[in-house]
Structure formats: structure tokens, C-alpha cells
Short mmCIF file of C-alpha atoms and ligand atoms in Angstrom, two decimals:
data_model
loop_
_atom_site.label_atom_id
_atom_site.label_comp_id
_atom_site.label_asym_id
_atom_site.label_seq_id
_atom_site.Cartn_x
_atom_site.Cartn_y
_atom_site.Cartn_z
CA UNK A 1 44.90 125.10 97.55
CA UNK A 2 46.66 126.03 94.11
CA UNK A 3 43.64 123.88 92.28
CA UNK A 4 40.65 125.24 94.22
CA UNK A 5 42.04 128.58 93.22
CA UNK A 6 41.95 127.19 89.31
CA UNK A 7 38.87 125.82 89.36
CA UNK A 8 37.50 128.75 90.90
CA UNK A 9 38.85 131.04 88.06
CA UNK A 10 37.95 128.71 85.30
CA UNK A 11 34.19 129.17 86.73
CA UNK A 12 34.69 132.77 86.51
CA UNK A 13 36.30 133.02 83.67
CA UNK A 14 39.05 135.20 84.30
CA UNK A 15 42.49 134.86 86.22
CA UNK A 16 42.88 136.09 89.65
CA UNK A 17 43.98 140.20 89.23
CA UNK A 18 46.74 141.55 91.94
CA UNK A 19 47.26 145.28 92.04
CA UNK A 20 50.96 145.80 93.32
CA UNK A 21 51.04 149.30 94.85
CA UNK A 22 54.63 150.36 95.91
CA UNK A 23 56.81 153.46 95.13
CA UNK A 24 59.84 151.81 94.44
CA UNK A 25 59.81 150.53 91.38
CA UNK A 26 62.39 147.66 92.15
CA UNK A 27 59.66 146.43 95.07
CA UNK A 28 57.17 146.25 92.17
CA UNK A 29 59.72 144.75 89.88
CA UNK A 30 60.36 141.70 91.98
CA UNK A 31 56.67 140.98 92.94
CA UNK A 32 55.63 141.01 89.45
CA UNK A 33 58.71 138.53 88.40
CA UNK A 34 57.66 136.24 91.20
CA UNK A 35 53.62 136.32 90.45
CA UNK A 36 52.87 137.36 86.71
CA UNK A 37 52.97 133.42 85.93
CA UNK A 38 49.85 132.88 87.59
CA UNK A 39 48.12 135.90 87.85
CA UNK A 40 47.38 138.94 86.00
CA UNK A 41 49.40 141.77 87.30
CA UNK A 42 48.23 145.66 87.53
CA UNK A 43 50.61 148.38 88.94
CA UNK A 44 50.57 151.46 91.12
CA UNK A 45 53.57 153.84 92.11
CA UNK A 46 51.57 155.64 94.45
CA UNK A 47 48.24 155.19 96.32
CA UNK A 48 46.14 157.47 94.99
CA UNK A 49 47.35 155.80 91.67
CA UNK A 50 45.90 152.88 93.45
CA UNK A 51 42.37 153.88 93.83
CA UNK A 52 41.77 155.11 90.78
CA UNK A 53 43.25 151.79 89.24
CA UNK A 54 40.78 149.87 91.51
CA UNK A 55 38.09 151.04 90.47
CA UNK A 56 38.45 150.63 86.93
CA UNK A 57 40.11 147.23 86.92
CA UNK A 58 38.33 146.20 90.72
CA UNK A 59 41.91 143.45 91.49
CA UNK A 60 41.32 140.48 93.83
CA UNK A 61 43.88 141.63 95.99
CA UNK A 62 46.14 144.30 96.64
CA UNK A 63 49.65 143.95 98.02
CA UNK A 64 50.43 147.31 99.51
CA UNK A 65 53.35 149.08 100.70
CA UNK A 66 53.41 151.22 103.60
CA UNK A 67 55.73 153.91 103.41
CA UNK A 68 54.83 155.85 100.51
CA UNK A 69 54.69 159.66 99.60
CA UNK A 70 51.03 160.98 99.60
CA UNK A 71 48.36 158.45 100.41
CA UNK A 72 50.55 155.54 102.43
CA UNK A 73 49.42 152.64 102.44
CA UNK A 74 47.23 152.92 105.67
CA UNK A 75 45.71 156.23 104.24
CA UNK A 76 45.05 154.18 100.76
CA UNK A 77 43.20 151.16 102.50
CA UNK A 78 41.35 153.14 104.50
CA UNK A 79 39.70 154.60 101.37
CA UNK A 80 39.07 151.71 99.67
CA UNK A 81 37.02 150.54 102.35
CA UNK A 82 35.35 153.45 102.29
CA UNK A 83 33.89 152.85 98.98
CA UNK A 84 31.45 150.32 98.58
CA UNK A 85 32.70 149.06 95.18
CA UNK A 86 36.27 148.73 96.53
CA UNK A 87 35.76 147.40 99.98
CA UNK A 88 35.84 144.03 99.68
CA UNK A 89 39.23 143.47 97.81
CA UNK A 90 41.44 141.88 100.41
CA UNK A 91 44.87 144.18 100.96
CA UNK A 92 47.96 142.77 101.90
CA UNK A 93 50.83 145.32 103.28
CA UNK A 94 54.16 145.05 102.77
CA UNK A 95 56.82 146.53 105.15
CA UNK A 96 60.03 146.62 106.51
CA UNK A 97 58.45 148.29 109.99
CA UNK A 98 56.35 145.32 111.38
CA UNK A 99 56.41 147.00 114.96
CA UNK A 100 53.20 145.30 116.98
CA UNK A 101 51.77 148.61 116.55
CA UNK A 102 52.13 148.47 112.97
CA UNK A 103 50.44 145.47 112.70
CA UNK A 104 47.85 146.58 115.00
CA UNK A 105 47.37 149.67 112.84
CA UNK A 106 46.59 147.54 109.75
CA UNK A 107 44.11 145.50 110.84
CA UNK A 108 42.37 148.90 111.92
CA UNK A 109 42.44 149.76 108.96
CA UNK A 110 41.33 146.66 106.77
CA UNK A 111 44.09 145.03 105.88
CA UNK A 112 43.95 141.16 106.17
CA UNK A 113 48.09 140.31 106.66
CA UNK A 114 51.41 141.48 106.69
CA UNK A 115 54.34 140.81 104.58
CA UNK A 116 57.89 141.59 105.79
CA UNK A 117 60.63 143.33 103.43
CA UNK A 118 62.76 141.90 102.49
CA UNK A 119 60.55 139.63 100.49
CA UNK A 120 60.65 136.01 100.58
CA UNK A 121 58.93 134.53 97.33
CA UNK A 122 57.49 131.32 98.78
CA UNK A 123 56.42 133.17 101.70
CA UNK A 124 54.82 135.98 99.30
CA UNK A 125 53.68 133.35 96.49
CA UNK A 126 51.85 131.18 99.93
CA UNK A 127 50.01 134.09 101.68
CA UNK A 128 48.50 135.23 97.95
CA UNK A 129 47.74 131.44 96.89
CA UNK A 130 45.78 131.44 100.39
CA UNK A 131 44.17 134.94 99.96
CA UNK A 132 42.67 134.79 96.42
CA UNK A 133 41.25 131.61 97.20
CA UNK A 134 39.54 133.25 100.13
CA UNK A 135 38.32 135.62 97.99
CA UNK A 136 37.01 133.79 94.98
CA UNK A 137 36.12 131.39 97.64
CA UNK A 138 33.67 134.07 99.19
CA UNK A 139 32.58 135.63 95.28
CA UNK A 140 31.27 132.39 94.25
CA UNK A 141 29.17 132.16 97.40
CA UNK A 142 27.26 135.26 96.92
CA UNK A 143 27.06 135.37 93.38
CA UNK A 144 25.16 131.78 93.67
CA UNK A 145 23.33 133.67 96.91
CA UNK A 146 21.91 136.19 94.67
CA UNK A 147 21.38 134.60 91.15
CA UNK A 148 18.41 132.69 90.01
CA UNK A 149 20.24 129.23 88.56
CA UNK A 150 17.67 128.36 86.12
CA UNK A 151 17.68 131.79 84.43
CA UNK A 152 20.99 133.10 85.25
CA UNK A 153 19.18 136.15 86.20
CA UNK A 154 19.32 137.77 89.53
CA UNK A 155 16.67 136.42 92.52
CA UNK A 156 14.15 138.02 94.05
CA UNK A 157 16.17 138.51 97.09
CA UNK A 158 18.61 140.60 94.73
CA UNK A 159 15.66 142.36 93.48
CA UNK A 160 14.71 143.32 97.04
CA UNK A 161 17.35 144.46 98.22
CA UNK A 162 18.59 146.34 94.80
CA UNK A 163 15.03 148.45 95.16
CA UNK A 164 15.58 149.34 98.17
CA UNK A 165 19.34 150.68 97.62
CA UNK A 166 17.99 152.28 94.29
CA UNK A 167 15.70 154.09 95.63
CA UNK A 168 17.39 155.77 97.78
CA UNK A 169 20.05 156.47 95.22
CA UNK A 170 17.28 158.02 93.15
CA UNK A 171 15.82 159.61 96.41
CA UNK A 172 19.12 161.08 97.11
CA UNK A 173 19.76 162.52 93.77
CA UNK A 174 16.03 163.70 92.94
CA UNK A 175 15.63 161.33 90.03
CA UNK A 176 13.20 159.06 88.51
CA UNK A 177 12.50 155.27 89.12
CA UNK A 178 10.89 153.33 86.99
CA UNK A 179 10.32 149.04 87.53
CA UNK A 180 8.97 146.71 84.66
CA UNK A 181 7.19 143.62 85.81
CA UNK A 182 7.04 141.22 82.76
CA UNK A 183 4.78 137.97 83.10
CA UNK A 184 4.83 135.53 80.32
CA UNK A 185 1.43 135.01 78.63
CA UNK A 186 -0.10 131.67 79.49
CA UNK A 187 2.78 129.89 80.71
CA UNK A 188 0.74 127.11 83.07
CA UNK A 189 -0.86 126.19 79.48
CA UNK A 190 2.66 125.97 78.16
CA UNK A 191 3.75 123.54 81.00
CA UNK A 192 0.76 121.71 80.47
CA UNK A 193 1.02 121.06 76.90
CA UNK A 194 5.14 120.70 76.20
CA UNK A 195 6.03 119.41 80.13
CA UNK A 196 7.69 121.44 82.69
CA UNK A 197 11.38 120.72 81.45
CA UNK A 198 10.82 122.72 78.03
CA UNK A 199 8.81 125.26 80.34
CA UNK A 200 12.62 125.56 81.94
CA UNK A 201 14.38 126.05 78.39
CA UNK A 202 11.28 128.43 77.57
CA UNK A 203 11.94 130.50 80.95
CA UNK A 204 15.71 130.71 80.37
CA UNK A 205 15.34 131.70 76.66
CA UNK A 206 13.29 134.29 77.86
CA UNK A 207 15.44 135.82 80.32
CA UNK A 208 18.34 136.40 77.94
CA UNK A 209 16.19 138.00 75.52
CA UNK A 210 14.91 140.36 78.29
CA UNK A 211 18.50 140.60 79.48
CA UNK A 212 19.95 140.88 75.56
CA UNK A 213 18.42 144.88 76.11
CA UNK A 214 19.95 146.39 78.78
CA UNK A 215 23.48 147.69 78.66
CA UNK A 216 23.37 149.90 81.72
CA UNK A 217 25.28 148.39 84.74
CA UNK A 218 23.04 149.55 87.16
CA UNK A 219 19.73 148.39 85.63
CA UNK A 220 18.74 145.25 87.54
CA UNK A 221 17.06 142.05 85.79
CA UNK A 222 15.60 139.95 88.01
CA UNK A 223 13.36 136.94 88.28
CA UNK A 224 10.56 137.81 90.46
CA UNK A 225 8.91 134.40 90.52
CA UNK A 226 7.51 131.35 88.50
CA UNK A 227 7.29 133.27 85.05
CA UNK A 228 7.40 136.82 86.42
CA UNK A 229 10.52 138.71 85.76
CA UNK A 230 10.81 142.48 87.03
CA UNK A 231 13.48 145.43 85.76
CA UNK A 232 14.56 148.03 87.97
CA UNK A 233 15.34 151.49 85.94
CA UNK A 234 17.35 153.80 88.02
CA UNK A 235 17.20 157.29 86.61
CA UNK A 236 14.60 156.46 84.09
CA UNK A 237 11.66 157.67 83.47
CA UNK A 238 8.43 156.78 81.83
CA UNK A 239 9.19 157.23 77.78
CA UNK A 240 12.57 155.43 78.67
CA UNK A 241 11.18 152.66 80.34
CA UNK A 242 8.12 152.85 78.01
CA UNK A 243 10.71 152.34 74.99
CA UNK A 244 12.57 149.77 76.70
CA UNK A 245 9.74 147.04 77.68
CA UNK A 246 8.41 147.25 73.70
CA UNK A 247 12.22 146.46 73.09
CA UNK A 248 12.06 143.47 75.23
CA UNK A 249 8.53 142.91 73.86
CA UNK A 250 9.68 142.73 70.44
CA UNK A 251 13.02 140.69 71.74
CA UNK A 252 10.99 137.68 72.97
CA UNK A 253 8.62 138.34 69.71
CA UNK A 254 11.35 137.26 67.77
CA UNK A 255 12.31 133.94 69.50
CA UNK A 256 8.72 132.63 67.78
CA UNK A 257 9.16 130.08 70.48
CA UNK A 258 6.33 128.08 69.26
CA UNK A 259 2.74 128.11 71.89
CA UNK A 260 0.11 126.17 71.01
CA UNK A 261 -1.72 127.07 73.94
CA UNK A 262 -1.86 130.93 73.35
CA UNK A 263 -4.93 132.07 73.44
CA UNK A 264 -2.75 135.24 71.43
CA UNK A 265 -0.68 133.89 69.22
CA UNK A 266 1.05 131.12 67.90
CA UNK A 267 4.13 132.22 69.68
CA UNK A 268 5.33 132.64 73.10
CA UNK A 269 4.65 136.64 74.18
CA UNK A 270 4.79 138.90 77.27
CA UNK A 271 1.98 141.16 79.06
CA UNK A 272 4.33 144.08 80.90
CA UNK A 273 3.48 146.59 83.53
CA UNK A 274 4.99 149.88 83.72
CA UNK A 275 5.80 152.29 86.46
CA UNK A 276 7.73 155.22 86.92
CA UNK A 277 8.13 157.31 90.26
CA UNK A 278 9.43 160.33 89.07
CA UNK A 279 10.69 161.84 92.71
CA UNK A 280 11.03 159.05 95.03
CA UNK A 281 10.11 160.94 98.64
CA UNK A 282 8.25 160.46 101.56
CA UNK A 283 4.96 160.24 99.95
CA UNK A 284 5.40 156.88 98.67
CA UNK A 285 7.47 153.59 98.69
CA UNK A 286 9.83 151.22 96.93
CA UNK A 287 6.66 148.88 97.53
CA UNK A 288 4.28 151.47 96.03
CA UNK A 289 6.33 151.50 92.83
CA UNK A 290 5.96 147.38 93.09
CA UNK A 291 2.56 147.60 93.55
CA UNK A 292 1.94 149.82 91.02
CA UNK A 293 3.70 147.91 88.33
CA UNK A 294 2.14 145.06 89.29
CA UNK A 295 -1.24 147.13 88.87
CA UNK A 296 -0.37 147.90 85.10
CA UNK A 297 0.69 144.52 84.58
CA UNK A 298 -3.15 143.23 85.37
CA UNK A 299 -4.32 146.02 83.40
CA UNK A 300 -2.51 144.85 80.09
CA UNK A 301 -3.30 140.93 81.16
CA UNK A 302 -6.88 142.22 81.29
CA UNK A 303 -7.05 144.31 78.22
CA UNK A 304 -5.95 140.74 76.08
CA UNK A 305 -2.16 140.17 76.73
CA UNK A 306 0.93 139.94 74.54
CA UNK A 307 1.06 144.20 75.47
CA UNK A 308 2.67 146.95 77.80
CA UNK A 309 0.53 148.91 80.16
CA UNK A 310 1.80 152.07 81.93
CA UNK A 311 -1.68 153.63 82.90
CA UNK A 312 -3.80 152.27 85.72
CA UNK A 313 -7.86 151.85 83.97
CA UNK A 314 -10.30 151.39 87.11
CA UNK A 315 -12.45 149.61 84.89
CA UNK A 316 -10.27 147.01 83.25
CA UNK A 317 -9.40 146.12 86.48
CA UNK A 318 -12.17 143.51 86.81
CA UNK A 319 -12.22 139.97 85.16
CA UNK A 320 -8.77 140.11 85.28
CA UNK A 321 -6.97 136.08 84.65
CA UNK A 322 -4.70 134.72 87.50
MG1 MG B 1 57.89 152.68 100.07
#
């Protein structure tokens, strides 16, 4: 168990994080002498201390006491499973009660086991070995569920569903949307002439150059399909996202990943579509805002490529290149 949980951190990148939430300082004391070897340790004395920790530092697990002042520990888990960014870091309590209708209590409210006081270290050390590997275990699954491996970027079943939820954020809030979809300029001739596997290194370098421009954490970059990529813009609107696809314009621009094949350029380049909802309602869609986009994105194909469109022009509709 102890290596799956390595190699599942050395993927990541990080060590497993444990919150230890407990008002008595000597509780918190002796779980951090008995875990800070392999793990990185955060600490709470109380638990609204605890949510506002989690949120910042989001742990892999939470060992929780029970009886506290204020939130107790019940009270604290129940919040974090309220929120949607907290709700899926697995909380352990720890008490000296342990009636069955304690226990009972704590699975109602999202915990996933019990630990009695006093504490016995291999006991302790075993149930969070078997936790965190649960739960970088279950992280690895669905980020791999919703990432696009070639690219790194997310999929297009990300992209789906990450419309759809921001949207309605938007909706909710009575703000604007805005979605980029990006389509590389001649790509089949690029296969063609240089072979798919450098179309692969071509698509990657690509994405990170697209990717290199946002800094927003709830901006989504996705791959949409073969060379298509599409950006979702929560409360953006149309100069914003206007400024930020001849960004990623100029980004790939300065790759110069060499296309003989262009009919544009000697370089690789990017045709981009722009659309911006600016009060997501009733009256139209998370698919209307797709369509659009993709609308735009024909337009700037048809007006000669390698250039963003964010107006719709009837007549440069026609003749327009697969
Ligand atoms: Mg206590």
C-alpha cells in the first residue's frame, strides 16, 4: 500500500497533505510527531479554522476531532461537504465517545472512519496509509477521465460539462460568457507532408502556447477535437476575449513551427472564432454560444485564415474550406 501511495504522489507531484483539526493542542502535537515524516502536515485548533484552511490549502484528508467548541467536528464536516470544492476530501474523526450512535452520526455526516482516543500510532499511521491511497487512487482516475493525453489539455467531455456549469454560474450572477474556438490552419496538409507523429508534437506545442495565456483558474482550455481547441471565458466579455485570442494568436505566431503546406504562411497559424453572450438567459443556450463561435470561426477560415473573427458576415459564409 505504502508504494502505491508513492508512486501516486510522485505522479502528482506533491506529497499527500493531512489537515489535523483538534482543540487540544497536545492531540495535534502527537498526530503531527507520528505523521509529519511522510506527509505534509497543516493544523486547525478549531473547525471553522478548518474550513477556511481547506479551502486555501484543499488537504487529502482531514483527521477530525469531535468534541470541539464552536463548529464540532460533525458541524465542520457537514460543511465541507457542502461546498463543492471541499467535498471530496475524505475526513477521519477522532474520539474518545465511539457510542454506535456516534458512529452512526458520522457516516451521516460524511465522514469515512473512526479513530478511538487514546491514539494508537500504527492503528492511526494504517487507516491514513489506506485512506490517501483511496484518495489519490480516485484523483488520478478522473483527472485521466477528463484530460486529453496527447495535449495535456482538458477533453471535450470536460468542455461539456464545464459550459454547462459556467453558464449557469454566469446565468446566476448576470454576467458575460464568452467561448473561443481555435482551429489550426491547414493541419490535414501538415499531416500529409511531415507524417502524423510530428502532427502530434505540432498539436501539443500548440496547446501550451494557447494554454501559456490564461492565468485565471476558472477559464477552461480544452481540446474540442482533431485540431480544434475551444476556451471557455467566464465573466468575460467581448474586448476581453477579443484581446485574449490575438494573444494566443500571436503565442502560436511565435513558435514559427515551420508549414510548408500553408497556403498563409510559412509557419504554423490559427483561424479563431469569437463569441460572447453577454446575459446568459432563457433566450438562448450554452449550445447557441457553441454554435455561434463555431459560426465566426468559418467566417475568419473563409475570409483567408491565420485571423480572429467575432462578427457573423452572411456573405462570407459561402465557399467556406472544411
Ligand atoms: Mg476536543
Amino acid at each position: 500500500m505504502k508504494r502505491i501511495l508513492e508512486e501516486l504522489s510522485t505522479l502528482r507531484g506533491s506529497r499527500p497533505r493531512i489537515l489535523l483539526c483538534d482543540d487540544q493542542p497536545i492531540n495535534i502535537r502527537l498526530a503531527n510527531a507520528l505523521l509529519k515524516g511522510d506527509y505534509d502536515i497543516y493544523m486547525a485548533g478549531s473547525g471553522q479554522q478548518a474550513l477556511d484552511l481547506c479551502e486555501r490549502i484543499l488537504p487529502d484528508l482531514i483527521l477530525m476531532d469531535v468534541n470541539m467548541p464552536g463548529l464540532n467536528g460533525y458541524e465542520t464536516c457537514e460543511r465541507l461537504k457542502q461546498n463543492t470544492a471541499t467535498l471530496g476530501i475524505p475526513v477521519i474523526f477522532l474520539t474518545g465517545l465511539k457510542s454506535e450512535e456516534d458512529e452512526v452520526k458520522g457516516f451521516d455526516v460524511g465522514g469515512v472512519d473512526f479513530i478511538s482516543k487514546p491514539i494508537n500510532g500504527t492503528v492511526l499511521k494504517a487507516r491514513v496509509l489506506t485512506h490517501l491511497t483511496l484518495k489519490l487512487q480516485s484523483d488520478f482516475y478522473r483527472n485521466i477521465a477528463v484530460t486529453d493525453s496527447l495535449t495535456g489539455l482538458f477533453n471535450r467531455r470536460k468542455f461539456d460539462s464545464e459550459l454547462a456549469e459556467k453558464w449557469e454560474l454566469c446565468k446566476r450572477s448576470s454576467q458575460a460568457i464568452s467561448l473561443l474556438m481555435i482551429d489550426i490552419d491547414y493541419f490535414k496538409n501538415y499531416n500529409d507532408h511531415y507524417g502524423h507523429q510530428a502532427g502530434d508534437r505540432c498539436l501539443a506545442q500548440v496547446a501550451q502556447a494557447i494554454r501559456s495565456n490564461f492565468n485565471r483558474s476558472y477559464d477552461c482550455v480544452a481540446r474540442y477535437g482533431g485540431e480544434e481547441f475551444a476556451c471557455i471565458l467566464p465573466m468575460a466579455g467581448s474586448e476581453q476575449a477579443l484581446k485574449l485570442a490575438q494573444d494566443i494568436s500571436l503565442s502560436v505566431a511565435q513558435l514559427e513551427l515551420p508549414h510548408l503546406k500553408s497556403e498563409v504562411g510559412a509557419h504554423v497559424t490559427l483561424s479563431i472564432g469569437v463569441a460572447t453572450v453577454d446575459s446568459p438567459g432563457a433566450a438562448c443556450s450554452p449550445a447557441s454560444l457553441v454554435e455561434l463561435a463555431d459560426r465566426h470561426l468559418y467566417v475568419a477560415k473563409a475570409r483567408g485564415r491565420a485571423q480572429v473573427c467575432t462578427e457573423t458576415e452572411a456573405s462570407a459564409r459561402h465557399d467556406v474550406p472544411a
